[in-house]
Short mmCIF file of C-alpha atoms in Angstrom, two decimals:
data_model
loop_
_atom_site.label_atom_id
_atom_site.label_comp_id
_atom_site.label_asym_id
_atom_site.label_seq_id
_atom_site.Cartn_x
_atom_site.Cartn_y
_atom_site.Cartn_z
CA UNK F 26 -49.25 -3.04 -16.29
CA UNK F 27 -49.26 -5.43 -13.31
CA UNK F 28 -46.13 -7.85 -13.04
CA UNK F 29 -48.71 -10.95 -12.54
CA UNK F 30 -50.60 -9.64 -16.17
CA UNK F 31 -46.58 -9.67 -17.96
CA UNK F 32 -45.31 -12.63 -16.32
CA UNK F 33 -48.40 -14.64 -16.62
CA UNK F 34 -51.08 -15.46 -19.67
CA UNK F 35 -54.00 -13.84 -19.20
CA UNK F 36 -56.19 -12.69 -21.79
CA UNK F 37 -56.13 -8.77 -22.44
CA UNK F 38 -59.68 -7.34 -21.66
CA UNK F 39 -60.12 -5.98 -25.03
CA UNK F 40 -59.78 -9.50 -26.83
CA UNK F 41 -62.54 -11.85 -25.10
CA UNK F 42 -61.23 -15.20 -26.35
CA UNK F 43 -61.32 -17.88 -23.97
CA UNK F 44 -59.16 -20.92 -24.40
CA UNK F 45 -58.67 -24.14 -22.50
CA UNK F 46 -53.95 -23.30 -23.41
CA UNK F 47 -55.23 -19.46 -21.25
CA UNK F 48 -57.08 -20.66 -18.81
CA UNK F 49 -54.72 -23.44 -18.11
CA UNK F 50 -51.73 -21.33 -18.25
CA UNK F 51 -53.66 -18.86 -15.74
CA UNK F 52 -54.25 -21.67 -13.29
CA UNK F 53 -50.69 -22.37 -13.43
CA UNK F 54 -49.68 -18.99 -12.28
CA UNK F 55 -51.77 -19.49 -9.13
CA UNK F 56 -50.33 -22.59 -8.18
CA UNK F 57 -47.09 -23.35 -5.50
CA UNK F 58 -43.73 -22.14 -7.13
CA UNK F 59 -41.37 -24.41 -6.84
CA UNK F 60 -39.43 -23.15 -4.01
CA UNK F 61 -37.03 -26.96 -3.60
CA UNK F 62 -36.02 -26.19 -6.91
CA UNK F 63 -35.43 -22.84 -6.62
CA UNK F 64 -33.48 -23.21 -3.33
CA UNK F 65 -31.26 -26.01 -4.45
CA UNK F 66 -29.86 -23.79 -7.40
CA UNK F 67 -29.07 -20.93 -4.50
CA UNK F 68 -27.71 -23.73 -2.09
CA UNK F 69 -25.48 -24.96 -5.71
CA UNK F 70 -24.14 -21.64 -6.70
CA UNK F 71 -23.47 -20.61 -3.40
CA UNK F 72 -21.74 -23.65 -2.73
CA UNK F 73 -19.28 -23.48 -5.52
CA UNK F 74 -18.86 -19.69 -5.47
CA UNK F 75 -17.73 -20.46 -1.81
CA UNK F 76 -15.65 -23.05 -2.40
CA UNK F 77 -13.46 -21.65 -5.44
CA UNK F 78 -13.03 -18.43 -4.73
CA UNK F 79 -9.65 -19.16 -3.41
CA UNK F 80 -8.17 -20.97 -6.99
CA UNK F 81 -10.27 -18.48 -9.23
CA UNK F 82 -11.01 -15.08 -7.20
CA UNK F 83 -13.54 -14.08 -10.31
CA UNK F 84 -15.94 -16.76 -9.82
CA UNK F 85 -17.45 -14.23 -6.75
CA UNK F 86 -17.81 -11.68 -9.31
CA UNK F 87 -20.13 -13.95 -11.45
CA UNK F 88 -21.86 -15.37 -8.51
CA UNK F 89 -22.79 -12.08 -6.99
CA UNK F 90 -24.37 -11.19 -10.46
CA UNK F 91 -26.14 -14.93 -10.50
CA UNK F 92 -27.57 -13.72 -6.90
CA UNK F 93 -28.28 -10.50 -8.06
CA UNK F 94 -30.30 -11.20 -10.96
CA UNK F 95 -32.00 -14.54 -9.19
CA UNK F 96 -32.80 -12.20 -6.21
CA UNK F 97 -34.97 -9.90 -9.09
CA UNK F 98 -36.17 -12.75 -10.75
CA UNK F 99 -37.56 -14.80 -7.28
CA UNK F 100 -38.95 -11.27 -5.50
CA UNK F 101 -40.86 -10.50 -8.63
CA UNK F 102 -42.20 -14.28 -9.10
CA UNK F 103 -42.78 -15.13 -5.18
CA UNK F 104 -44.00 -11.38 -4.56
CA UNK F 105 -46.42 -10.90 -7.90
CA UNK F 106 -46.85 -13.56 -9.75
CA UNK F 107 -47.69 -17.17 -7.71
CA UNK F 108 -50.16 -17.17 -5.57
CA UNK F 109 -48.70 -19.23 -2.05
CA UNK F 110 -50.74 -21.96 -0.95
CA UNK F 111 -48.78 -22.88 2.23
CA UNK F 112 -46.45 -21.16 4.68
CA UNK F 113 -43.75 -23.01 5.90
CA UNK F 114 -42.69 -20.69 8.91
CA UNK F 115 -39.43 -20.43 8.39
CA UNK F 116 -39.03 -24.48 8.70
CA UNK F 117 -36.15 -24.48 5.38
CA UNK F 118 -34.33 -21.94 7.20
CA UNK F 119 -32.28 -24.55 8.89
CA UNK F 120 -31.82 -26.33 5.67
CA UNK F 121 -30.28 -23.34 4.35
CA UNK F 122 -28.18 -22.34 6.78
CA UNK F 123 -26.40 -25.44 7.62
CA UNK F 124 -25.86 -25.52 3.91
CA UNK F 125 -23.98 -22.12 3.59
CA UNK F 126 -22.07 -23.27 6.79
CA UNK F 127 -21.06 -26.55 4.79
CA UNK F 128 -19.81 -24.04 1.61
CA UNK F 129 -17.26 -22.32 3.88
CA UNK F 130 -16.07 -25.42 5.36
CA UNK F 131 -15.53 -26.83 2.30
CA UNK F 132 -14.06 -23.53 0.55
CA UNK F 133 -11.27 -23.74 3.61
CA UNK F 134 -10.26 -26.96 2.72
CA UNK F 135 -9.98 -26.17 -0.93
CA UNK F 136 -7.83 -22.74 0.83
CA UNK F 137 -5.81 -25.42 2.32
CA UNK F 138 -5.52 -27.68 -0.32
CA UNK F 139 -4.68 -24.99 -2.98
CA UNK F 140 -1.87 -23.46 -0.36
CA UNK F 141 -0.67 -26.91 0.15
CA UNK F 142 -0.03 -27.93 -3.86
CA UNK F 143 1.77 -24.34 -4.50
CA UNK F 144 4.49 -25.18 -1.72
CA UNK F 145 2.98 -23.06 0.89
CA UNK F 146 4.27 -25.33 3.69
CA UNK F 147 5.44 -22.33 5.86
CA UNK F 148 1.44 -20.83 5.76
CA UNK F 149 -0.23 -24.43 6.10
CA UNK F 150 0.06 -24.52 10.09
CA UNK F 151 -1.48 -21.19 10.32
CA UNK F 152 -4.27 -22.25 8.06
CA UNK F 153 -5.20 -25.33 9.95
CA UNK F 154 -7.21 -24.03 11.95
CA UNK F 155 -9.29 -22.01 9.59
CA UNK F 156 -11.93 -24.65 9.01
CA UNK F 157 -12.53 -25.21 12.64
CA UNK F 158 -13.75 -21.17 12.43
CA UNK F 159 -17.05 -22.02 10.46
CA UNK F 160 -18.15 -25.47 12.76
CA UNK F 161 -17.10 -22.86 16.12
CA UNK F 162 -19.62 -20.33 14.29
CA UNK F 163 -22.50 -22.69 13.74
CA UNK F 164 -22.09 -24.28 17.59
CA UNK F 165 -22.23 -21.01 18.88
CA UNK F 166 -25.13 -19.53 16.57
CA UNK F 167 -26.79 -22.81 17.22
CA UNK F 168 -26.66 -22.40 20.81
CA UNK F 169 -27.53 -19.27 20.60
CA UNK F 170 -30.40 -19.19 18.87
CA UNK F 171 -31.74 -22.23 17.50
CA UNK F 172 -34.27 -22.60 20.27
CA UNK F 173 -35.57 -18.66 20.27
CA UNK F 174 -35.58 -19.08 16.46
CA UNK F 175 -37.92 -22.13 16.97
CA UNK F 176 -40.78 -20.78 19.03
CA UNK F 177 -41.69 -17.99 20.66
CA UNK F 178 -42.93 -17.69 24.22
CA UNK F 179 -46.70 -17.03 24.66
CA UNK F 180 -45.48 -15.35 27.82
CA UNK F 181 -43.09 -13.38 25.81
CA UNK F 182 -46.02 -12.79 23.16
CA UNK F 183 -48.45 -11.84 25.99
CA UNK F 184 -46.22 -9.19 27.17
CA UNK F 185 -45.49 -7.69 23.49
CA UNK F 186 -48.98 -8.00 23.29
CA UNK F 187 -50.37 -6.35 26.26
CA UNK F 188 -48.20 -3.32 25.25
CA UNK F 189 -50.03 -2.60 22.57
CA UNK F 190 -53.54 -3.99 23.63
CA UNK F 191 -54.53 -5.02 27.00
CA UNK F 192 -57.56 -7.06 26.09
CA UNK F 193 -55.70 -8.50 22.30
CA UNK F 194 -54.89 -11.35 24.00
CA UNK F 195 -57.91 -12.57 25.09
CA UNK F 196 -59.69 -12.54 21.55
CA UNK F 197 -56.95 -14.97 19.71
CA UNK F 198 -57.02 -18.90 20.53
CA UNK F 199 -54.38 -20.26 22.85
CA UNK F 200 -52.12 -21.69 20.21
CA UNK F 201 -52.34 -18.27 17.49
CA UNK F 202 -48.39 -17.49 18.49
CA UNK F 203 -47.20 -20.72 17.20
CA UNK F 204 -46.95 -21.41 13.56
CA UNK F 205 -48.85 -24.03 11.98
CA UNK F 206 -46.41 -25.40 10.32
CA UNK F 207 -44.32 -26.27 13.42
CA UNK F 208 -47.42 -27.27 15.51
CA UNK F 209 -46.70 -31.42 16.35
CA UNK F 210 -49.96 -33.18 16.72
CA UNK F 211 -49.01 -34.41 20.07
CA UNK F 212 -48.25 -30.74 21.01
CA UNK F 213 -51.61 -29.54 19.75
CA UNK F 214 -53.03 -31.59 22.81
CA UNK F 215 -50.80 -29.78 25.16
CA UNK F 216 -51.42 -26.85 24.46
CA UNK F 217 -55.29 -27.15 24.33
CA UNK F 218 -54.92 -27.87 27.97
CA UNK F 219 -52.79 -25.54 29.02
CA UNK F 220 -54.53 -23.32 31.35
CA UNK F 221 -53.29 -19.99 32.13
#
């Protein structure tokens, strides 16, 4: 069987009943999933997994089988069973990742902190420094690559483009490489003039 006929109500072909509770249920299937939910457990898990896995070591072992499992559970229900009615590009991506870059900060202080209350005076000074290692990560990914990760170049498209078809740029509207859901109305305007 399908996964969208076992994870979702439909009525089997042999038994033609039609109810308002099947239809309705149906319906439901199709709609949005709720991805804020769904990410805010991840971002919750991940943020306590991080930041206690230097008091209680085998808190990783049950959050790797949380991810495990969730990752089934999600691919099977954002992959079979709803039906997306947007596309956000991408756009949570920074939500996400500043997130995970706030667990590790956090799960070096509680390093610290833990070293700290069990006498560990001679490690502390070495330590210090170990939450400045996540912020020096994120300025340097973020200066890396928070701009390519943002937009890509129509010039760079073009050229990716004209590899593979000479004439496939010339059939797609001026604004096709840039996501929707990152498109500004003032930057619509712009790029309706732009003239190459």
């Amino acid at each position: 069987r399908r996964p969208r006929e076992i994870f979702c109500l439909h009525p089997s072909p042999s038994a033609q009943v039609e109810s308002n509770f099947l239809a309705a249920a149906a319906e439901d299937c199709l709609d949005t999933p709720p991805m804020a939910a769904d990410l805010s457990a991840l971002l919750l898990v991940l943020l306590v997994c991080v930041t206690y896995a230097s008091i209680a070591p085998l808190i990783i072992l049950a959050g790797a089988l949380f991810f495990a499992l969730r990752w089934l559970v999600l691919a099977l229900r954002y992959l079979y069973v709803h039906v997306p009615r947007f596309d956000s590009g991408g756009a949570f991506w920074y939500l996400l990742w500043n997130q995970a870059v706030l667990a590790l900060i956090l799960g070096d202080f509680t390093t610290l902190a833990a070293v700290a209350l069990r006498s560990g005076y001679a490690q502390l000074p070495f330590l210090l420094p170990l939450p400045l290692l996540p912020i020096a990560f994120s300025a340097l990914a973020n200066f890396r690559f928070a701009k390519p990760s943002q937009r890509l170049s129509l010039r760079a498209a073009r050229m990716v483009d004209a590899r593979a078809d000479p004439n496939l740029s010339e059939r797609f509207p001026l604004d096709a490489y840039w996501h929707p859901a990152l498109r500004h109305p003032a930057d619509e305007r712009d790029v309706m003039n732009f003239a190459f």
